[in-house]
Coordinates of C-alpha atoms and ligand atoms in Angstrom, one line a residue:
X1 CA 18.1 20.2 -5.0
X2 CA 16.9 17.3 -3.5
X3 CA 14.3 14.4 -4.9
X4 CA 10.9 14.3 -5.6
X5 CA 9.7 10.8 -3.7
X6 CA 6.7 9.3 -2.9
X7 CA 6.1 7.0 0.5
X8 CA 3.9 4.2 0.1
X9 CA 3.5 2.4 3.4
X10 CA 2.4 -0.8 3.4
X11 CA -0.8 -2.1 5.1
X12 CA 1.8 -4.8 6.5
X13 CA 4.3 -2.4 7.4
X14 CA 1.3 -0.9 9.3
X15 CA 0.3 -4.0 11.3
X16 CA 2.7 -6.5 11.1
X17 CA 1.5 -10.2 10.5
X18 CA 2.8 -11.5 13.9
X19 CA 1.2 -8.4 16.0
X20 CA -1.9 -7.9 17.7
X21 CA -4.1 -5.9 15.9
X22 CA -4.3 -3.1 18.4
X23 CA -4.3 0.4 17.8
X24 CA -1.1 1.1 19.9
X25 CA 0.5 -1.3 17.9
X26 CA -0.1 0.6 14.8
X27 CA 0.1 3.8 16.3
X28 CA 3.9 2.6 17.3
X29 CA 4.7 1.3 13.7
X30 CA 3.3 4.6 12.2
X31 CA 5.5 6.4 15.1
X32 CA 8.0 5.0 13.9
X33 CA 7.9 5.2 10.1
X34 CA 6.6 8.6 9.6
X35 CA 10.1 9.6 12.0
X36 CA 11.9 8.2 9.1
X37 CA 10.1 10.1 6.5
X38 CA 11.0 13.1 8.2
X39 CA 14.6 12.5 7.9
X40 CA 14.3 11.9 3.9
X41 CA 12.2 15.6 4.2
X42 CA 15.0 16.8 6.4
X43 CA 17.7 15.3 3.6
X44 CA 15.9 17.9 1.4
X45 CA 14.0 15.6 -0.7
X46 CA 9.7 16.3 -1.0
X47 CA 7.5 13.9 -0.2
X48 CA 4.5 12.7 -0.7
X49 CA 2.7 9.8 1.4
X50 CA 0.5 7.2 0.5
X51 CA -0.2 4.2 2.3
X52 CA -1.9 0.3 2.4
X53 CA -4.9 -1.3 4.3
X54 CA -5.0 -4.4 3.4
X55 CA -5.0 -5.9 6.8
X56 CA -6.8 -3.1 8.5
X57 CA -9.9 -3.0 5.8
X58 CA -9.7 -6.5 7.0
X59 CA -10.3 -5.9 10.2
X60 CA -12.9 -3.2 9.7
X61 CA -15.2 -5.6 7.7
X62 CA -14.6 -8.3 10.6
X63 CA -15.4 -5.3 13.1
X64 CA -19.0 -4.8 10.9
X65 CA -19.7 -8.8 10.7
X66 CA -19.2 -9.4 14.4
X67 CA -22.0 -6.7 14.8
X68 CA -24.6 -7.5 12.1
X69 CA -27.1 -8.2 14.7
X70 CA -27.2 -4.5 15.8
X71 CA -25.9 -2.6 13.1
X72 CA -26.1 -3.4 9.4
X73 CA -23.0 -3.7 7.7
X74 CA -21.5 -1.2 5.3
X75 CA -20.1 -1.9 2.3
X76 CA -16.7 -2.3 1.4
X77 CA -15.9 1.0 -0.5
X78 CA -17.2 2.8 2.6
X79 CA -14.5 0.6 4.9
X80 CA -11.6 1.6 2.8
X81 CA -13.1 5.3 3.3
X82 CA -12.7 4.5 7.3
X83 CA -9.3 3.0 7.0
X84 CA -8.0 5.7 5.3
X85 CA -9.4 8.4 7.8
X86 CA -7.9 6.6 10.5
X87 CA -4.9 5.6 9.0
X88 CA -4.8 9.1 7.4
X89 CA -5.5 10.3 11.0
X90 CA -2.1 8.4 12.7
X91 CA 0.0 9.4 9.9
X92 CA -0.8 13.1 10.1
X93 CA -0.5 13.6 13.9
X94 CA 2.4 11.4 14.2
X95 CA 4.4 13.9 11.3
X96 CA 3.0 16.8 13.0
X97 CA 4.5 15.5 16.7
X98 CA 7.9 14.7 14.7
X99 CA 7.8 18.4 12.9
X100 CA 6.8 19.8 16.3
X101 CA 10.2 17.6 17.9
X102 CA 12.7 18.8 15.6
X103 CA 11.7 22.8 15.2
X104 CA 11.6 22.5 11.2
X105 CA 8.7 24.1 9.0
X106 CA 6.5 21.7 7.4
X107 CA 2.6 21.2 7.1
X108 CA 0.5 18.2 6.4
X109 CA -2.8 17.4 5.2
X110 CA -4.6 14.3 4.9
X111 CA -6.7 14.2 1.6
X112 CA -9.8 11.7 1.6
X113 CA -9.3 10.2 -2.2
X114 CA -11.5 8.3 -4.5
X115 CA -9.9 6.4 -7.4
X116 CA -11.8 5.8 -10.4
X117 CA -12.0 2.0 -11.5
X118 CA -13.7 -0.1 -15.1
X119 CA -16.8 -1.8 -13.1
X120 CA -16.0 -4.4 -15.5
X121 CA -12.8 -4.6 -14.5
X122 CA -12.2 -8.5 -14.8
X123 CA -10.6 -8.2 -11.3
X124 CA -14.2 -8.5 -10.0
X125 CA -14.5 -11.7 -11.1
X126 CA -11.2 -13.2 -10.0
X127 CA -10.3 -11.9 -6.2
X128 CA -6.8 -11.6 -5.6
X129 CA -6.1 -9.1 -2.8
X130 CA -5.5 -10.4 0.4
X131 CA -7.0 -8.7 3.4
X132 CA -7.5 -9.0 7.2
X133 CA -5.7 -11.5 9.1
X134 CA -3.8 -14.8 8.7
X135 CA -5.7 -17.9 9.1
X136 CA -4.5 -21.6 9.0
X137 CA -5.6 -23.7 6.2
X138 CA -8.0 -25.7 8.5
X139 CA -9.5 -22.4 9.3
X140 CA -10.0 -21.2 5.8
X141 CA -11.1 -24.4 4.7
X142 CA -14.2 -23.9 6.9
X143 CA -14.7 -20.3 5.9
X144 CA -14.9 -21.2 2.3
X145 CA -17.7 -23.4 3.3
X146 CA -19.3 -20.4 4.8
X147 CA -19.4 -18.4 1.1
X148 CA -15.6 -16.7 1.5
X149 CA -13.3 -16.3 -1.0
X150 CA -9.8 -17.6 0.4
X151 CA -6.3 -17.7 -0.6
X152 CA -2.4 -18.8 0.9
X153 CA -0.4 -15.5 1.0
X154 CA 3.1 -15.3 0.5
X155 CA 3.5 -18.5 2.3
X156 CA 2.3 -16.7 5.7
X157 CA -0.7 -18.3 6.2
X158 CA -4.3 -18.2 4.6
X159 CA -6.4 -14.5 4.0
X160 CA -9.8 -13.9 2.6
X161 CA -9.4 -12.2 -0.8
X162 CA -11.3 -9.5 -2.4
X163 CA -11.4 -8.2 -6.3
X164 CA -8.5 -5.8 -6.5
X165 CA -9.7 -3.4 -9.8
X166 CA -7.3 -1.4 -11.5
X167 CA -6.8 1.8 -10.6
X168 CA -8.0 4.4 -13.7
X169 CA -8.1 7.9 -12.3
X170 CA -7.3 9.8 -9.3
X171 CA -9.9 12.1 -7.9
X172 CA -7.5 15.4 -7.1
X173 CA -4.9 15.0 -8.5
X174 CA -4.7 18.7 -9.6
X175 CA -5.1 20.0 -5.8
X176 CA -2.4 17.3 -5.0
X177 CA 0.3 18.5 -7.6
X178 CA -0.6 22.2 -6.2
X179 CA -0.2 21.5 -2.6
X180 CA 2.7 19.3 -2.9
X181 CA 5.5 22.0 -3.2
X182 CA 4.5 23.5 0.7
X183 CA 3.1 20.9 2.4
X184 CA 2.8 16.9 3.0
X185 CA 0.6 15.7 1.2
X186 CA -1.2 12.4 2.5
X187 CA -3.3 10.9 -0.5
X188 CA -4.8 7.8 -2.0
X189 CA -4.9 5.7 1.2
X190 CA -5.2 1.8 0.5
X191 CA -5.1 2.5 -2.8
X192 CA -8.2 5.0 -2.9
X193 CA -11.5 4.4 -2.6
X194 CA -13.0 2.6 -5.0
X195 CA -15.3 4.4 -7.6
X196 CA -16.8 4.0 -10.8
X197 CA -18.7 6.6 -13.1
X198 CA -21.8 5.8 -14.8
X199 CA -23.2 6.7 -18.3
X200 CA -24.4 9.9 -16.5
X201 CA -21.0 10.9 -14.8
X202 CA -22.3 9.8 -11.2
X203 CA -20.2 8.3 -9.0
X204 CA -20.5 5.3 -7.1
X205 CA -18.8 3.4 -4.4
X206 CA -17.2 -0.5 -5.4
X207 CA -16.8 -3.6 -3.7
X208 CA -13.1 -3.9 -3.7
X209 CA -9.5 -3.0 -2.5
X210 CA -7.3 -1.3 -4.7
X211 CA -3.4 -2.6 -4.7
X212 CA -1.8 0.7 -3.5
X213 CA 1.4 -0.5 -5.1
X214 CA -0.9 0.4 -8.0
X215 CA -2.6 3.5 -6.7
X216 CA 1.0 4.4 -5.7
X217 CA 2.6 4.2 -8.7
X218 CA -0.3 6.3 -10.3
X219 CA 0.4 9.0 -8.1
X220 CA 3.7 8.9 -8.5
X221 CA 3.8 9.2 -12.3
X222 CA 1.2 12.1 -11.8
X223 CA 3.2 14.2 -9.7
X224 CA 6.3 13.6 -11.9
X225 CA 8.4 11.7 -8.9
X226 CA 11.8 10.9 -8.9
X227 CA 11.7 8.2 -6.7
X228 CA 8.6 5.4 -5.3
X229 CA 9.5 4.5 -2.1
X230 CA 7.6 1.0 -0.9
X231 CA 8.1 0.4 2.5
X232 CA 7.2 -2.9 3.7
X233 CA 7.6 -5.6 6.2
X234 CA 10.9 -7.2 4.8
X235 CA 14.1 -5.3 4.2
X236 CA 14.7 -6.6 0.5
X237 CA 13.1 -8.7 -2.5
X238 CA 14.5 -11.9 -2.8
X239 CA 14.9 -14.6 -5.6
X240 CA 13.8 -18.1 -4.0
X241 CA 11.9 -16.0 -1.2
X242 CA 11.4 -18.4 1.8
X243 CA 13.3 -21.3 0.4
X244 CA 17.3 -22.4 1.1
X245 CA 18.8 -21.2 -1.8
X246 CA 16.6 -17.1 -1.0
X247 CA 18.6 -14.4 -2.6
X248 CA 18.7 -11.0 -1.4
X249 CA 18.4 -8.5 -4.5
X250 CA 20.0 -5.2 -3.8
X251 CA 19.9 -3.8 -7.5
X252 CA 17.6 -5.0 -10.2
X253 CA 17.7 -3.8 -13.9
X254 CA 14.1 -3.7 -15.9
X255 CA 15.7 -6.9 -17.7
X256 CA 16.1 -8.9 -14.4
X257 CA 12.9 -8.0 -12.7
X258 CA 10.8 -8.8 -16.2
X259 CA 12.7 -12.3 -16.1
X260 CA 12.1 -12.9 -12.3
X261 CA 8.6 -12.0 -12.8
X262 CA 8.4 -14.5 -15.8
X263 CA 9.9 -17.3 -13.5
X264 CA 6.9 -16.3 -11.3
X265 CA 9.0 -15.7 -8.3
X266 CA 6.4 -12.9 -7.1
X267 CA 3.2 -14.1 -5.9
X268 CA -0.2 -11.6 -6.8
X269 CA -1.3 -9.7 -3.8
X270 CA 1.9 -8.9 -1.9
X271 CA 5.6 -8.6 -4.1
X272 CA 4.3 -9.0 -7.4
X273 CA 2.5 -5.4 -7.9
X274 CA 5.6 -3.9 -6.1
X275 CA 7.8 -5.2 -8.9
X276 CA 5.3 -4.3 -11.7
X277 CA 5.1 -0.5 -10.2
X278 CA 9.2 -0.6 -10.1
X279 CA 9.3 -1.5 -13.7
X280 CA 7.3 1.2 -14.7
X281 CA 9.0 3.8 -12.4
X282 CA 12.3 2.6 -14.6
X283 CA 10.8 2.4 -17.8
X284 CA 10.5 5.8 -17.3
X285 CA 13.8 6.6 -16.3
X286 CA 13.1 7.2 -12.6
X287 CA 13.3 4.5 -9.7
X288 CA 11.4 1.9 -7.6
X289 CA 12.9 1.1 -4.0
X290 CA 11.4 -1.3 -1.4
X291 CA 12.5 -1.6 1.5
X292 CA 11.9 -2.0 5.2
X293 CA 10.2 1.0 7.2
X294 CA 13.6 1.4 9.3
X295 CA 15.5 1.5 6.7
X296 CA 14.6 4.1 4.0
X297 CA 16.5 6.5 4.8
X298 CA 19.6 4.4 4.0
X299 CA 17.6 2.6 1.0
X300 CA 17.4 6.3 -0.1
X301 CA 20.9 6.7 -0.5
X302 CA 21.2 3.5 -2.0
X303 CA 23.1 1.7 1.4
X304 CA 20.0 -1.0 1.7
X305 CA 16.4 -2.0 0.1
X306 CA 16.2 -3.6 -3.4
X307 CA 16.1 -0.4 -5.9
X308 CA 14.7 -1.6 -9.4
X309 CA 16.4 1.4 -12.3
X310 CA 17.4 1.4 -15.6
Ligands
ADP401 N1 10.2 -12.5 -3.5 C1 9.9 -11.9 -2.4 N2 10.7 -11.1 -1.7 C2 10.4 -10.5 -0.6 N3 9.1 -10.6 0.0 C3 8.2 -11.4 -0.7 C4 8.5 -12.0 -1.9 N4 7.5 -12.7 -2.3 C5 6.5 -12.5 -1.4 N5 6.9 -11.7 -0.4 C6 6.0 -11.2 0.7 O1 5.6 -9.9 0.4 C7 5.3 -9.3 1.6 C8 5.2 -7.8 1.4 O2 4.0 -7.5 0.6 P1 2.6 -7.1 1.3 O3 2.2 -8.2 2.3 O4 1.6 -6.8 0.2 O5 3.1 -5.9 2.1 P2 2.5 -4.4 2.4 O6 1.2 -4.6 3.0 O7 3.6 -3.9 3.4 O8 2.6 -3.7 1.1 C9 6.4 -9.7 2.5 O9 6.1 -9.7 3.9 C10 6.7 -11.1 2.0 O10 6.1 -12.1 2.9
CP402 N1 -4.7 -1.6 -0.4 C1 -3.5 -2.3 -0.3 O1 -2.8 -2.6 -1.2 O2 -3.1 -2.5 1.0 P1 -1.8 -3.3 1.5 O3 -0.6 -2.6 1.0 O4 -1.9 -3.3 3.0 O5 -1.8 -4.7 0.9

């Protein structure tokens, strides 16, 4: 019997930092990593996909701004909506061309899912999730003057930042756990779409970009998973990341990543939420792996990646 394991891609995984931001490029990357996830579903394992946007939300909103003059901009929760159709769209047709390939018997659908947040989250008031692309310091220096909220990430560069609520409920998650058995499910792109309820039980959309290292780890406790799989743009976690004395970590126990994460090692926005969602995932007697896209089928059976158990 083989694992239960959900697939979070990352939004960086996506579109790497150093790429162009065209849609081949992306389309290659999600080529690419959804051939992969095949393999762990033809290891025997069920999965169950979710996947970033950070960079592509990004891009979207850029997309709008450039085009104010003739079209009014949408709002953010309605961006996140359009990343995750078209990110939802690549992922889908790229596992049905892989399924189609290799003769097995799998289906897919793409679910379009809203994810409840606190509108007074204190997240609004204190942006932290990096989006779009990379800008120099110079650069973001001069969009801070312009009203944006800025911020170094990961020691890549500078990216404007948006409020980054936590994530409270998923919308479907009962129609996820029943489709999951047969079929692919695709769910909770860039960590959902940001909702909140009102005194009257409406809904309405938020200004913000859930982590969907959050999101992910949600869903991954709902469906009961035995694994959460974060695939990302750097084969391992690392102690001293970017420095001369960097680590690799291949294992890490609860007690090691709460220590690393209390010498602040993981910065907010990118590693840190990974590391929270692994400690959870172990807490609970399961396990967290991140690891790079080409590699999870190995970091599945524990030959690469940084796995974070008990
Ligand atoms: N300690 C660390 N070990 C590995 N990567 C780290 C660490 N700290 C920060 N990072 C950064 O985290 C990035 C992955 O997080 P993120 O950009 O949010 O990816 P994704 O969009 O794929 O989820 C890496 O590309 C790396 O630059
Ligand atoms: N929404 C989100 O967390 O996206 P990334 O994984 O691309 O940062």
């Amino acid at each position: 019997m083989g694992k239960s394991v959900v697939i979070a891609l990352g939004g960086n995984a996506i579109l790497q930092p150093k790429q162009e931001a065209t849609y081949t490029n992306q389309l290659n990357n999600v080529i690419s990593a959804t051939g992969h996830m095949i393999e762990i579903r033809e290891a025997g394992h069920n999965i169950v996909i979710t996947h970033g946007n950070g960079p592509q939300v990004g891009n979207i909103i850029v997309q709008n701004e450039a085009a104010k003059n003739v079209v009014e901009p949408f709002p953010i929760d309605v961006s996140n909506a359009e990343s995750q159709g078209f990110i939802g769209y690549m992922l889908e047709k790229s596992l049905k061309n892989h399924i189609k390939e290799r003769g097995i018997a799998a289906n897919v659908a793409t679910l379009l899912t809203m994810v409840e947040v606190d509108k007074n989250d204190q997240a609004f008031e204190n942006p932290t999730k990096p989006i779009g692309v990379f800008f120099s310091e110079e650069e973001a220096k001069r969009m801070e003057a312009d009203g944006y909220t800025m911020a170094e990430d990961a020691g890549r560069g500078y990216r404007r930042v948006v409020p980054s609520p936590e994530p409270k409920i998923i919308h479907g998650i009962e129609e996820i756990r029943r489709l999951i058995d047969e079929t692919i499910v695709i769910s909770s792109g860039g960590g959902g779409i940001p909702v909140y309820q009102d005194d009257k039980g409406m809904l309405h959309g938020v200004e913000a970009v859930i982590d969907k290292d959050r999101s992910g780890l949600k869903l991954a406790q709902q469906v009961n998973a035995d694994v959460f799989m974060m695939l990302t743009d750097v084969p391992n976690v690392y102690i001293n990341f970017g420095k001369e004395n960097e680590q690799k970590l291949s294992h890490v126990s609860i007690e090691e990543a709460e220590q690393y994460v209390a010498e602040g090692q993981f910065p907010a926005g990118s590693m840190l939420p990974k590391i929270q969602a692994g400690i959870e995932m172990a807490k609970a007697g399961k396990e967290a792996i991140i690891c790079s896209l080409d590699q999870a089928v190995d970091a599945l059976e524990g030959k690469a990646g940084t796995r974070i158990s008990k």
